[in-house]
PDB file of C-alpha atoms in Angstrom:
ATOM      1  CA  UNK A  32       0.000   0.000   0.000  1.00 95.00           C
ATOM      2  CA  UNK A  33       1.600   3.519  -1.211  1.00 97.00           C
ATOM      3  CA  UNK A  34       0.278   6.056   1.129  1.00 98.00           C
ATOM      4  CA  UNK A  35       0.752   9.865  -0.008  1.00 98.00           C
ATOM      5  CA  UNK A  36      -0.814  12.610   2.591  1.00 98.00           C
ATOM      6  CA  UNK A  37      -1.099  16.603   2.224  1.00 98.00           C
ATOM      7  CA  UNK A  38      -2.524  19.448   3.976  1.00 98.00           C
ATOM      8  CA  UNK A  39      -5.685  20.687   1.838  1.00 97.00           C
ATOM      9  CA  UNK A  40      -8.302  23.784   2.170  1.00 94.00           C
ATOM     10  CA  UNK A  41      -7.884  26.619   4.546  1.00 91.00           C
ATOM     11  CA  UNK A  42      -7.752  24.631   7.786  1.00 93.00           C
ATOM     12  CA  UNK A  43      -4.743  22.873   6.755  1.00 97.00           C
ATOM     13  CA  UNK A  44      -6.487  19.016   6.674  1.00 98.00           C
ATOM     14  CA  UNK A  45      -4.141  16.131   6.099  1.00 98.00           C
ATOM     15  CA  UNK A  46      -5.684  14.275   2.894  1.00 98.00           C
ATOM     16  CA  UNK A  47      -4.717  10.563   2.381  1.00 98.00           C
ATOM     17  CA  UNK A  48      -4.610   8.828  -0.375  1.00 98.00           C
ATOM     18  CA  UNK A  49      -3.887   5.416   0.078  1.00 98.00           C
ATOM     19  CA  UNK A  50      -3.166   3.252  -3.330  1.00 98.00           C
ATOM     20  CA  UNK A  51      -3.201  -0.666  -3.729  1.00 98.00           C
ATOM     21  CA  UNK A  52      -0.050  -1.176  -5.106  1.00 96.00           C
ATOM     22  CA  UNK A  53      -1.463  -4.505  -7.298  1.00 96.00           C
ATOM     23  CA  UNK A  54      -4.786  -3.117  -8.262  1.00 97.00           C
ATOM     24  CA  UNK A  55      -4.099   0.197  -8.225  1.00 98.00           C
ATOM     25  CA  UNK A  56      -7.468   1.147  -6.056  1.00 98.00           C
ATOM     26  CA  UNK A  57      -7.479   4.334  -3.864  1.00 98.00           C
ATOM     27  CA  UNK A  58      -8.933   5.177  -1.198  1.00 98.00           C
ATOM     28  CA  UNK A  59      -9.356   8.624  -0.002  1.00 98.00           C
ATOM     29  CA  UNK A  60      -9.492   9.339   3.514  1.00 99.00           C
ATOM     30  CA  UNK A  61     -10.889  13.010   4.510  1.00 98.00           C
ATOM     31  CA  UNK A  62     -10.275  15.118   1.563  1.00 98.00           C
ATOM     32  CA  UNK A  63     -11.141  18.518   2.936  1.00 96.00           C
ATOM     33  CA  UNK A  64     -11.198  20.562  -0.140  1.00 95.00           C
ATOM     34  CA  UNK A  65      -8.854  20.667  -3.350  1.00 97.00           C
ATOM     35  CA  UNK A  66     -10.688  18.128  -4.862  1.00 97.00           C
ATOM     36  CA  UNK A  67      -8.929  19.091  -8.221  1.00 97.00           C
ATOM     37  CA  UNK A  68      -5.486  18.653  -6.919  1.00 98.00           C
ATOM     38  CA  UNK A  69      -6.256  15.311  -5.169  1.00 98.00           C
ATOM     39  CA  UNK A  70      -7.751  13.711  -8.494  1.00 98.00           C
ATOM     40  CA  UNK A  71      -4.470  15.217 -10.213  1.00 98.00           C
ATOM     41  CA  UNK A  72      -2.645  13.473  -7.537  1.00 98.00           C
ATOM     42  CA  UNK A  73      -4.845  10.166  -8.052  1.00 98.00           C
ATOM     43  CA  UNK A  74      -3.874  10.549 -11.889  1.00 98.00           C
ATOM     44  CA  UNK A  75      -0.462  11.235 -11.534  1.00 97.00           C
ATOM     45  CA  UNK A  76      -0.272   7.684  -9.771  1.00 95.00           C
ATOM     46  CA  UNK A  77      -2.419   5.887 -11.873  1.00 96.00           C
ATOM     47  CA  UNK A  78      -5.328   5.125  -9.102  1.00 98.00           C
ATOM     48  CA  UNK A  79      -8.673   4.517  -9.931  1.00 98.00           C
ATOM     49  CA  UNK A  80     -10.836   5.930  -6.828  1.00 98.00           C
ATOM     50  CA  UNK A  81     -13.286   3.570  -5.285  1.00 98.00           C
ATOM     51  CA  UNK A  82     -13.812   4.894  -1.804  1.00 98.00           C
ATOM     52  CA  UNK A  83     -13.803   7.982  -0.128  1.00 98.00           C
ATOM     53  CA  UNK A  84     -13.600   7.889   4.064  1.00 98.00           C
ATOM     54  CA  UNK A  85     -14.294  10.813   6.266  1.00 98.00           C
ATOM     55  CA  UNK A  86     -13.207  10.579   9.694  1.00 98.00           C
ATOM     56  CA  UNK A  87     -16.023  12.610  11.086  1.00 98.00           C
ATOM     57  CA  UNK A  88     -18.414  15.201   8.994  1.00 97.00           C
ATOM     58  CA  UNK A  89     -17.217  18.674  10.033  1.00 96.00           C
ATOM     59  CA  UNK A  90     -17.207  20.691   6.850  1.00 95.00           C
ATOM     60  CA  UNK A  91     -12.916  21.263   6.803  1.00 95.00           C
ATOM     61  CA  UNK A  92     -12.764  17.379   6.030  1.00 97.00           C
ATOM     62  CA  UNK A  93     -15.403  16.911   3.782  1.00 97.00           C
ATOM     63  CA  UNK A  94     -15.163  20.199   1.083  1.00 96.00           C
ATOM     64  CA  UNK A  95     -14.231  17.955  -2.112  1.00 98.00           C
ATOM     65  CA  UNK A  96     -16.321  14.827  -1.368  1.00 98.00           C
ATOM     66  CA  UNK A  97     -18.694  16.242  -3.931  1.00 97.00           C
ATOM     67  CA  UNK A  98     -15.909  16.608  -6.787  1.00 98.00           C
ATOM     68  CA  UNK A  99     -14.244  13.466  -6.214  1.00 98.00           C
ATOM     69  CA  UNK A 100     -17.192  11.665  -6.264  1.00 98.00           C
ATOM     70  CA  UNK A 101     -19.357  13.629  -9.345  1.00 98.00           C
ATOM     71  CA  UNK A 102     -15.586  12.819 -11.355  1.00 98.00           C
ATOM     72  CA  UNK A 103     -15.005   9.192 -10.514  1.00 98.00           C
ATOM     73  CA  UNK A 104     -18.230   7.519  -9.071  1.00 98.00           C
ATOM     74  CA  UNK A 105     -16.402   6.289  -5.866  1.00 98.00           C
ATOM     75  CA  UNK A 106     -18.473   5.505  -2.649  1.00 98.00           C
ATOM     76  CA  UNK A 107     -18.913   8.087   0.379  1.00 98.00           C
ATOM     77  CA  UNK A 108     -18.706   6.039   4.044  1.00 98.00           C
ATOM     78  CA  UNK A 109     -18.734   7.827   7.620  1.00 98.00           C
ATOM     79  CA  UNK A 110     -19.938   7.053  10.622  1.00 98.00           C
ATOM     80  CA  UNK A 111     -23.536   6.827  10.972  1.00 97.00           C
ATOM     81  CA  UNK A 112     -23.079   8.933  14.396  1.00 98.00           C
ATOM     82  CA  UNK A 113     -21.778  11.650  11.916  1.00 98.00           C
ATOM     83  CA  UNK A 114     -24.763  12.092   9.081  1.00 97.00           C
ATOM     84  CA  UNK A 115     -25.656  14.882  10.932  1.00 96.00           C
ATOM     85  CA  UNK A 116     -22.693  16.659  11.334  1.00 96.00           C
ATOM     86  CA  UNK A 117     -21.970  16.187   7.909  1.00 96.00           C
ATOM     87  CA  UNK A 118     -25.392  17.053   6.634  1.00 95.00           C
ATOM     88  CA  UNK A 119     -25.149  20.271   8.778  1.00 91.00           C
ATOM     89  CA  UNK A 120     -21.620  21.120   7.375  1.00 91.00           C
ATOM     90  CA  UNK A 121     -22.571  24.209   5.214  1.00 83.00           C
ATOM     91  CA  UNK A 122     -23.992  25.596   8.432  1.00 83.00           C
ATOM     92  CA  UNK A 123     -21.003  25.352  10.318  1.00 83.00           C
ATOM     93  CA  UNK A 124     -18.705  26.409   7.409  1.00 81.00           C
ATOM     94  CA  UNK A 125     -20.831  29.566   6.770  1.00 79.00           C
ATOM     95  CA  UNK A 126     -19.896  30.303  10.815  1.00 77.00           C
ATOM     96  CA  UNK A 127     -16.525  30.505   9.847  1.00 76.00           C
ATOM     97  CA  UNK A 128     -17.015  32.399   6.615  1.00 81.00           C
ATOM     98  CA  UNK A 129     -16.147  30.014   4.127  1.00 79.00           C
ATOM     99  CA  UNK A 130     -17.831  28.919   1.105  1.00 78.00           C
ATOM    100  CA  UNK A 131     -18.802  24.998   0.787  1.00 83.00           C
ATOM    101  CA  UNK A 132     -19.916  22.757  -1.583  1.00 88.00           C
ATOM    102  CA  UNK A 133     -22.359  20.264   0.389  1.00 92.00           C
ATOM    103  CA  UNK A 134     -21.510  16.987   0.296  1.00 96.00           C
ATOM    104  CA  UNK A 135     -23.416  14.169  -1.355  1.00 96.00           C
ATOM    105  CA  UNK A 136     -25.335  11.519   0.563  1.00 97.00           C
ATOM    106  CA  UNK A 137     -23.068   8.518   2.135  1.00 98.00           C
ATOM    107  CA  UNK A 138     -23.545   5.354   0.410  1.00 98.00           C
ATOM    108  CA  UNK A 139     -22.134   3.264   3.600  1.00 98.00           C
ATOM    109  CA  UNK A 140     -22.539   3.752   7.080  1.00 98.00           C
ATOM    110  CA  UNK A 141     -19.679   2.688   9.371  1.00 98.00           C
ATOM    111  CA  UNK A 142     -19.941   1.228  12.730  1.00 98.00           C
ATOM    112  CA  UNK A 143     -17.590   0.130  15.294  1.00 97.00           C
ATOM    113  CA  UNK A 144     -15.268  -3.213  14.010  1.00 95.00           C
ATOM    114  CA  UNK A 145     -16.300  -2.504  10.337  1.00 98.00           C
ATOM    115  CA  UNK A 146     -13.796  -2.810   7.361  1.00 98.00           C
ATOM    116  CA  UNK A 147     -12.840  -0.672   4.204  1.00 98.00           C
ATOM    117  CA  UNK A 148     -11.621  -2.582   1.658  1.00 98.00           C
ATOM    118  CA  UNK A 149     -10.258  -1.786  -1.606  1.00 98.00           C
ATOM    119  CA  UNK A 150      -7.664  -3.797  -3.636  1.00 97.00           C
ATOM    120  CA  UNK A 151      -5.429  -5.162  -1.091  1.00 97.00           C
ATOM    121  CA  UNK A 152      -6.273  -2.618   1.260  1.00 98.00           C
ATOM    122  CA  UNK A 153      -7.942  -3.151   4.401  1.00 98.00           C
ATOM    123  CA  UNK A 154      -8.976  -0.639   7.095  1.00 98.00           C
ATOM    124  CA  UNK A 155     -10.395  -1.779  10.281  1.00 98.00           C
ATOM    125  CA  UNK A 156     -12.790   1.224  11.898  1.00 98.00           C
ATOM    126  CA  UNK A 157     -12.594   2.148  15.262  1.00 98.00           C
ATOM    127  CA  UNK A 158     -15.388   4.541  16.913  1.00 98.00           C
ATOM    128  CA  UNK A 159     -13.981   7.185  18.832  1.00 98.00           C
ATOM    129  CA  UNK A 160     -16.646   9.381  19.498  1.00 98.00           C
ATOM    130  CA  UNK A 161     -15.897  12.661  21.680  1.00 98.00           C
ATOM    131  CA  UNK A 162     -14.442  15.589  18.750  1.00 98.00           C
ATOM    132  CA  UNK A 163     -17.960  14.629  17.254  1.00 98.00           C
ATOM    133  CA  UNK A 164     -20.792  12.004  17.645  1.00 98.00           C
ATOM    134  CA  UNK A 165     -19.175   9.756  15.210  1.00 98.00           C
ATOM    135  CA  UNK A 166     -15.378  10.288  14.513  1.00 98.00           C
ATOM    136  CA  UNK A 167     -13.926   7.308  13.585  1.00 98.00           C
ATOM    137  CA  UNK A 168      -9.799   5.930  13.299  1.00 98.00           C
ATOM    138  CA  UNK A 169      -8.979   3.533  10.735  1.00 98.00           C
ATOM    139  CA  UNK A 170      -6.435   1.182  11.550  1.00 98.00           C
ATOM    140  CA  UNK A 171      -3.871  -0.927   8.899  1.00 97.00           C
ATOM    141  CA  UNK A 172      -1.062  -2.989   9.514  1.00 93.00           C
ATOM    142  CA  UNK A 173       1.344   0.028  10.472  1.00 96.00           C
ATOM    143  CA  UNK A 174      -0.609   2.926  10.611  1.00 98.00           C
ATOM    144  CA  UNK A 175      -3.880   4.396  11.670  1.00 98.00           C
ATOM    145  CA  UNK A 176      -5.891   7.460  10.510  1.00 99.00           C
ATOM    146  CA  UNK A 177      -7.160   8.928  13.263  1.00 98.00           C
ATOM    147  CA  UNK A 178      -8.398  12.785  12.337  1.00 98.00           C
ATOM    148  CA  UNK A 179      -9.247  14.689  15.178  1.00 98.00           C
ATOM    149  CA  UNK A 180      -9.029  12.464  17.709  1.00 98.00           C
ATOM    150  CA  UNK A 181      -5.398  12.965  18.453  1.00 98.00           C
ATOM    151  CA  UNK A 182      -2.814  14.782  17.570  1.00 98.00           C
ATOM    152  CA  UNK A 183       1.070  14.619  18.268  1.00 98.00           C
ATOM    153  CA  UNK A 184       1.298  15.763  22.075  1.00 98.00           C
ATOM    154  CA  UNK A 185      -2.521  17.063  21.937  1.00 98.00           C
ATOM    155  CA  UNK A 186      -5.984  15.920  21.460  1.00 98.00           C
ATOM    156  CA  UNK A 187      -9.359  17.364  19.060  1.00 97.00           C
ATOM    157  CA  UNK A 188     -11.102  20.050  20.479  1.00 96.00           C
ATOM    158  CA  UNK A 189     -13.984  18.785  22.259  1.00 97.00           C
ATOM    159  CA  UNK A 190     -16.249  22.198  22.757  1.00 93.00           C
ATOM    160  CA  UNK A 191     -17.682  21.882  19.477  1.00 90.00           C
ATOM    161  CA  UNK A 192     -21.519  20.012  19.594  1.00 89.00           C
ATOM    162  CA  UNK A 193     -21.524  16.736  20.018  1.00 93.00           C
ATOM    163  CA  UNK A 194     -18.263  17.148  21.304  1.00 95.00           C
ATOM    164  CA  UNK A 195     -17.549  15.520  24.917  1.00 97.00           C
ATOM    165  CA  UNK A 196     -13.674  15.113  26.393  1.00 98.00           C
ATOM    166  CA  UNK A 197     -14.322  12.678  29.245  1.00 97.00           C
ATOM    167  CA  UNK A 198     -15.487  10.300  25.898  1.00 97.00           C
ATOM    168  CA  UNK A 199     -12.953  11.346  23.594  1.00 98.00           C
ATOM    169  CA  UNK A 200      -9.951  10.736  26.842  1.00 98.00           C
ATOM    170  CA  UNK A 201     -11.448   6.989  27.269  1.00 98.00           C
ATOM    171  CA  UNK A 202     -11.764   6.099  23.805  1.00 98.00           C
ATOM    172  CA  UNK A 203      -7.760   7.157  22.724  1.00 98.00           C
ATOM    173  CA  UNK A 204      -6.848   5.091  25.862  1.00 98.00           C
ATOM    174  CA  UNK A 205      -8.661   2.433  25.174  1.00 98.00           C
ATOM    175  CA  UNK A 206      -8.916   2.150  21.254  1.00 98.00           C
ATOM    176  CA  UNK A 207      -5.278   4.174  20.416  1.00 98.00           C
ATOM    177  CA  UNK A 208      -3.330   3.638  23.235  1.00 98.00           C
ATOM    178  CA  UNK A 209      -3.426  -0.376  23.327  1.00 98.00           C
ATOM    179  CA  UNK A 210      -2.284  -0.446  19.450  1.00 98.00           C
ATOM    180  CA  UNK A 211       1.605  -1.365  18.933  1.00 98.00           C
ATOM    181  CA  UNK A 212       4.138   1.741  20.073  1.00 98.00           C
ATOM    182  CA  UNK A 213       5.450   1.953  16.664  1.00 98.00           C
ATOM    183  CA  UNK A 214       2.431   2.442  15.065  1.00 98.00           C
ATOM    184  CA  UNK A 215       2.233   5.324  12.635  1.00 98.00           C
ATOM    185  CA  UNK A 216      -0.620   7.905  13.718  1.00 98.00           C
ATOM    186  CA  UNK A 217      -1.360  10.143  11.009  1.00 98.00           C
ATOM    187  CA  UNK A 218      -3.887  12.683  12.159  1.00 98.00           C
ATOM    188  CA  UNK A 219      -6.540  15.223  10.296  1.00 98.00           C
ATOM    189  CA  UNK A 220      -4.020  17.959  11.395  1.00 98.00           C
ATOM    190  CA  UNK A 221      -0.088  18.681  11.948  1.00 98.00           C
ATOM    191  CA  UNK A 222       2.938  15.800  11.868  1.00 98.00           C
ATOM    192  CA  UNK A 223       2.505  12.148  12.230  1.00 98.00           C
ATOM    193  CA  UNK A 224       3.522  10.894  15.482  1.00 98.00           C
ATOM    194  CA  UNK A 225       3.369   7.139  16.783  1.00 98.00           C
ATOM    195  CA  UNK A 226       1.254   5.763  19.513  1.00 98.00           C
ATOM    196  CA  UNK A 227       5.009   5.130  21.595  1.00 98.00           C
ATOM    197  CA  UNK A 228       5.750   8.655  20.945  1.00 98.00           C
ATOM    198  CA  UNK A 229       1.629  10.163  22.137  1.00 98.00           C
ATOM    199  CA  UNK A 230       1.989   7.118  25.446  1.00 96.00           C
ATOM    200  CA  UNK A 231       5.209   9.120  26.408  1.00 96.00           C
ATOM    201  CA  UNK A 232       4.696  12.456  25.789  1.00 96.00           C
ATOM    202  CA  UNK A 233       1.491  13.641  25.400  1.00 97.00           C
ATOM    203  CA  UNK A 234       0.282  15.583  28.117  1.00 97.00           C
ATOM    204  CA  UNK A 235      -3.574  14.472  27.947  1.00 96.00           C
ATOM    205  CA  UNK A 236      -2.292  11.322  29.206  1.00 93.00           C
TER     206      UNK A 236
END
């Protein structure tokens, strides 16, 4: 699995695009805007698209889920926890100031011990509710997605609705925290860190 992530849209949000290296099916895993420089990127490695993964449904992760999807037909999955929040994105992005092109309806909703699978890939989903209803992490063999549940030495904000810390502080210690220390955490924001690295160091815990 080639795995290529970059910060996209205003808020900085770590895209991933992760590519079967014998089929060549992607999967895209919170593309938060760009969508025309992420389908560039999907060309330039010869992918063909097939799913598209948001974390959780706040609008700075979901801004090009309509253009990747109108250009290459690829399914939409989140959390069912998060249809809300993502059908309440313009909303919230309007708040801010920003313009946003809502996203199209989910054709899969996730739930705890799901699995994403494209190619070769395969992406176990863990719920870890508490930066919104539904955030999820998706866990490989070496590395995990985790958006805004944690970051390297901090954790997702927790005062937005839905949001709840007490939640969001049990579910990285008991979801994250028990994976391998050299795990690869790649969150929606900022460096990658490793679960060793966030046990250690991170002042939350």
């Amino acid at each position: 699995m080639r795995i290529k992530i970059f910060p996209v849209g205003p808020l900085q949000v770590n895209c991933s695009i992760l590519v079967c290296e014998e089929s060549g099916q992607a999967v895209v895993i919170d593309p938060g805007e760009d969508g025309e420089l992420i389908l560039q990127e999907l060309e330039r490695q010869q992918a063909a698209l097939k799913i598209v993964v948001n974390t959780h449904g706040h609008f700075d992760h979901i801004g090009a889920n309509a253009a990747l999807i109108d250009a290459t037909g690829a399914e939409l999955m989140i959390h069912s926890a998060d249809l809300p929040v993502l059908q309440q994105a313009a909303t919230h992005a309007q708040i801010y100031g920003l313009n946003f092109v809502p996203s199209p309806e989910p054709t899969r909703l996730l739930e705890e011990g799901d699995r994403v699978e494209a190619g070769t890939i395969g992406l176990a989903v863990l719920h870890v509710p508490g930066h919104s209803p539904g955030a999820i992490c998706l866990v490989a063999d070496r590395d995990v997605f985790v958006g805004d549940c944690l970051f390297a030495s901090s954790i997702g904000r927790t005062d937005l609705p839905g949001g709840n810390h007490d939640q969001l502080i049990s579910g990285i210690r008991e979801k994250l925290l028990v994976l391998p220390d050299d795990m690869v955490v790649h969150p929606g924001h900022g460096p990658d860190t490793t679960i060793g690295r966030e046990k250690k160091h991170n002042p939350f815990f």
